[in-house]
C-alpha positions as a printed Julia matrix, in Angstrom:
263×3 Matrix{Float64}:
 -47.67  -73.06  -133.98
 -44.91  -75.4   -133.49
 -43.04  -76.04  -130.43
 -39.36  -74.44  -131.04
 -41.67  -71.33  -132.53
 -42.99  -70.73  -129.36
 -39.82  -71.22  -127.24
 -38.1   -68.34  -129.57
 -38.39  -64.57  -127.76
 -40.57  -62.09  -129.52
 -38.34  -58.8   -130.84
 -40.45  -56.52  -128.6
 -39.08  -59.38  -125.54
 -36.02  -58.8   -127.34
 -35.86  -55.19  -126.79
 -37.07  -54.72  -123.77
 -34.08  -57.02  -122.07
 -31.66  -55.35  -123.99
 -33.45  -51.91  -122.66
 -33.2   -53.29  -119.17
 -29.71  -54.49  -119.62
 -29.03  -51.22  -120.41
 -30.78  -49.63  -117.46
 -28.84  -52.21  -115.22
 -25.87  -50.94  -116.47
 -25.49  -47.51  -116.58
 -27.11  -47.65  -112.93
 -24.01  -49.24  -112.07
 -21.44  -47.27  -113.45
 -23.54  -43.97  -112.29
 -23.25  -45.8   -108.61
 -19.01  -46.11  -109.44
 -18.35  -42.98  -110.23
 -20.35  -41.98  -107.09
 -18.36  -43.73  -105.11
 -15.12  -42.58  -106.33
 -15.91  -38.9   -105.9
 -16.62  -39.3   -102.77
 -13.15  -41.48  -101.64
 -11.34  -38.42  -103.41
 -13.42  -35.99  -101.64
 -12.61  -38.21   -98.48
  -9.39  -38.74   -98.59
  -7.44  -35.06   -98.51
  -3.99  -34.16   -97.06
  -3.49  -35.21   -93.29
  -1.85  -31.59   -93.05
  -5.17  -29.81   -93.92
  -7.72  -32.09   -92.26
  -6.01  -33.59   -89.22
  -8.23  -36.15   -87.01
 -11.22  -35.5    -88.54
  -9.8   -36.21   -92.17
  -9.17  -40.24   -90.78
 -12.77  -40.37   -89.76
 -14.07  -39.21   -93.15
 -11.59  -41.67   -94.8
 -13.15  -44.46   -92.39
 -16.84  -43.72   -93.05
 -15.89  -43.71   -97.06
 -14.11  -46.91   -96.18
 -17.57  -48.46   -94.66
 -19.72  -46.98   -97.46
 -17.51  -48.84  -100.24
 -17.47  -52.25   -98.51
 -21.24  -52.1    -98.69
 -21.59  -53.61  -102.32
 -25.27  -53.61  -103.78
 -26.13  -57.6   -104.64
 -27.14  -56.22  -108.54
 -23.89  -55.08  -108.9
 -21.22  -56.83  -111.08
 -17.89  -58.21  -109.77
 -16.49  -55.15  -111.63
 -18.41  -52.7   -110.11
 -16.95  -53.38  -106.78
 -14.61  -50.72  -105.38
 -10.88  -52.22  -104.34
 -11.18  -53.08  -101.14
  -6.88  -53.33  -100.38
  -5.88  -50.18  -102.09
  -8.96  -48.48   -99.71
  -7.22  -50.2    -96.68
  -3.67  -49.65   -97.61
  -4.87  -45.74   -98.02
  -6.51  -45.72   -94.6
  -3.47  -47.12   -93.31
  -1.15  -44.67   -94.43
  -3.24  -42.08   -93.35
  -3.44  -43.02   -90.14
   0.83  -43.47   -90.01
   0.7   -39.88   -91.02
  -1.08  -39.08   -88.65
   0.88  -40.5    -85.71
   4.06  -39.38   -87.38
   2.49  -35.84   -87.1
   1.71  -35.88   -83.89
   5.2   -37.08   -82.86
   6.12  -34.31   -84.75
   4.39  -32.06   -82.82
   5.44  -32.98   -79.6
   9.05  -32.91   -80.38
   8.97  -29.62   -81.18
   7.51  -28.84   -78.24
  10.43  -30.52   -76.09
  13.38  -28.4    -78.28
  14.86  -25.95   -76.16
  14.31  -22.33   -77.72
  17.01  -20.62   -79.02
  19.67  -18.41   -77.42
  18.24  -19.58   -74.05
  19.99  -18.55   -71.42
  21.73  -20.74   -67.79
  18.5   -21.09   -65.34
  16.17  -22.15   -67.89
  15.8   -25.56   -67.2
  19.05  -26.51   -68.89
  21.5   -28.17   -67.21
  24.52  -25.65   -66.45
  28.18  -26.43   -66.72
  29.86  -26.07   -63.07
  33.65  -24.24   -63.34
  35.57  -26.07   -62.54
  38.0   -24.74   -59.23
  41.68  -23.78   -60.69
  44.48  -24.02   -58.14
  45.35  -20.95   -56.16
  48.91  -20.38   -56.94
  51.36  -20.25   -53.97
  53.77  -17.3    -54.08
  57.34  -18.62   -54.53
  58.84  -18.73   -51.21
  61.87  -16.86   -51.02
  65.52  -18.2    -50.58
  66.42  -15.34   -47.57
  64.82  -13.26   -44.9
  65.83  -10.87   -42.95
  67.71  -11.5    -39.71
  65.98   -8.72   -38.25
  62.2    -6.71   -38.86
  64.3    -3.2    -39.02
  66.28   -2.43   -42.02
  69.32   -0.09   -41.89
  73.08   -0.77   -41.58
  75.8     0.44   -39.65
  79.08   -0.58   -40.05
  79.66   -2.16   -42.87
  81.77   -5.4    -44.05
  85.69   -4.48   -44.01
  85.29   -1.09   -41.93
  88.53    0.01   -39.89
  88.38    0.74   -36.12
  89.6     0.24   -32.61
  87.04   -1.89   -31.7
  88.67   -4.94   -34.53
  91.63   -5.87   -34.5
  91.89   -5.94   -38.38
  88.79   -5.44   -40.47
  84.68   -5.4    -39.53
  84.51   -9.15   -40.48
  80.36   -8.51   -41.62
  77.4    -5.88   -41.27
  75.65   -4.27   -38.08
  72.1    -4.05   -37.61
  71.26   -1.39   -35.39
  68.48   -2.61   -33.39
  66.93   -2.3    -29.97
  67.69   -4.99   -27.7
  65.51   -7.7    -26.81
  64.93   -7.57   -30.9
  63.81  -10.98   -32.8
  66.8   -12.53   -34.25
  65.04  -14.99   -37.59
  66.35  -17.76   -39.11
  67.28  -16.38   -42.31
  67.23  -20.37   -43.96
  66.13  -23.79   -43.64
  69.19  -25.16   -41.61
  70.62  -26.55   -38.15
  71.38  -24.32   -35.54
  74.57  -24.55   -32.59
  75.1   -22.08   -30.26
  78.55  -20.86   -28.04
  80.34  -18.34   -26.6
  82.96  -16.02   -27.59
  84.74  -12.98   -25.91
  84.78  -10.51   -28.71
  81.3   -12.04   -30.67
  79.97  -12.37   -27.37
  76.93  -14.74   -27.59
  76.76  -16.43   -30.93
  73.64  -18.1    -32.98
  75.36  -19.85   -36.15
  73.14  -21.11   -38.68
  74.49  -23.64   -41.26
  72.49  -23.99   -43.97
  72.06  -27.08   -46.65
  74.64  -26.42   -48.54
  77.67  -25.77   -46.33
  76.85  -21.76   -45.97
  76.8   -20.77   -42.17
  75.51  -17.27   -41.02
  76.9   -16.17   -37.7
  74.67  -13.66   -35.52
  76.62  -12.33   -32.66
  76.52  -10.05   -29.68
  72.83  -11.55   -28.46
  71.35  -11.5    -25.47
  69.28  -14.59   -25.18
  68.68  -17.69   -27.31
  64.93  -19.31   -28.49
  67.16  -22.27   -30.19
  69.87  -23.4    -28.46
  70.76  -26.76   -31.52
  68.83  -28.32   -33.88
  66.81  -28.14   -37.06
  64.9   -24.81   -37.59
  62.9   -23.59   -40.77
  63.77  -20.17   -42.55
  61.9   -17.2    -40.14
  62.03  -19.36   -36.86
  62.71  -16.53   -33.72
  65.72  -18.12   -32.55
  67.45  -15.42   -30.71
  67.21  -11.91   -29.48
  69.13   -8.75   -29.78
  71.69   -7.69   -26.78
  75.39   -6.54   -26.56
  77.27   -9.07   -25.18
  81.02   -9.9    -26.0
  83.06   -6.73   -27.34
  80.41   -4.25   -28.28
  79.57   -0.59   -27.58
  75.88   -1.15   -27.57
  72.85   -3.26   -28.72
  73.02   -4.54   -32.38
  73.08   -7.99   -34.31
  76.07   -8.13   -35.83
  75.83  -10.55   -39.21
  78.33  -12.33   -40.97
  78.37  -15.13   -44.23
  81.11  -17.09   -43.93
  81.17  -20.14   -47.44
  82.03  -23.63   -46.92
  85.93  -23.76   -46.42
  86.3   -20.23   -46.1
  86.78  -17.17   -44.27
  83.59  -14.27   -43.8
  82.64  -12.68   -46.76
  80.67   -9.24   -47.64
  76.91  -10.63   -46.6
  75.35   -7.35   -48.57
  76.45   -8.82   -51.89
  75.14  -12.01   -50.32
  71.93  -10.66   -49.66
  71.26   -8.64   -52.93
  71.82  -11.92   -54.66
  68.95  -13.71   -53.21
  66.44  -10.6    -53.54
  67.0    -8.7    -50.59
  68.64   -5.32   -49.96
  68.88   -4.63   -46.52
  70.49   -0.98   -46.19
């Protein structure tokens, strides 16, 4: 037999490589598809698995790095796409949890002040001051006796202002803000006259005693009390308003004006 004769393969050597060729290969591909049941298997949703779904994806991970040597270079699984999976599982994952716990930190609704939320303090309005008013009383006791422009012996024209018919030793008040001088006078007897800021004085007569003799006083100061000194028939405070310039006037009109009605 010549040489190249005997160098040639048989056909039974012939078929038997291609029968183990075959072999070889459909071992592989059975190994392939194999291994990509089980990464589908492996790999489900995060929601539905949780932690434990990540370890399966890890142990499929391990199994498909472990290529048998036989194998061809396109049996081999894809080694980033596993990774980038894993990867994005795990991000899921955290992303879940965080999830989780801020849910757990909202507030629940319609909660009510006391339950851990901070409550907004009122704040304090301003009280408001009642208005203070422009007149007082001369006196604690209301009631008149004679009145402004009577006729009688005891004038020698007209009642030049209004009698309050009070006990003696009564509180005479400062009926404004003003400056106070005091003198005496035969028929007004002892006299308290209060000028007031704008040129108004108010004359109390007849008194007993003065609390304020001059000087500044503020409206319901006690500065004088009640007698019947001068030309009078008994203890009263007589009043009179008497404008800048000018001669007494009426004080009831005077009084009514600024809120008060002293009859």
């Amino acid at each position: 037999m010549a040489p190249e004769a005997a160098a040639r393969p048989t056909r039974a050597e012939l078929r038997l490589a291609a029968r183990e060729q075959s072999r070889a290969q459909r071992r592989g591909a059975a190994k392939a598809a194999t291994r990509a049941a089980l990464f589908r298997v492996a790999v489900p949703s995060v929601a539905a698995l949780g932690v434990a779904g990540a370890a399966g994806v890890t142990v499929v991970h391990e199994q498909a790095d472990r290529v048998p040597s036989q194998a061809s270079a396109a049996d081999a699984p894809d080694r980033t796409a596993a990774k980038q999976t894993a990867q994005q599982t795990a991000a899921d994952l955290d992303q879940a949890a965080q999830a989780s716990r801020g849910d757990a930190r909202q507030p629940l609704s319609g909660a009510q002040p006391g339950d851990g939320q901070p409550t907004a303090t009122p704040t304090a309005q301003p009280t408001a001051q009642p208005a203070k008013p422009k007149v007082v009383m001369p006196v604690a006791q209301h009631g008149l006796g004679e009145l402004f422009g009577a006729a009688g012996t005891h004038w020698m024209n007209r009642h030049t202002g209004i009698d309050f018919p009070v006990d003696g030793g009564s509180e005479v008040y400062a009926v404004t803000d003003g400056t106070i001088r005091t003198q005496w006078n035969p028929f007004y007897g002892y006299m308290s006259i209060l000028k007031m800021p704008d040129g108004t004085e108010a004359w109390m007569c007849h008194l007993r005693a003065y609390k304020v003799r001059k000087g500044p006083v503020k409206q319901g100061d006690v500065i004088a009390y009640v007698g019947s000194s001068g030309n009078s028939t008994g203890p009263h405070l007589h009043f009179e308003i008497r404008p800048p310039g000018s001669g007494p006037v009426d004080p009831l009109p005077w009084f009514l004006s600024n809120g008060l009605d002293p009859r």
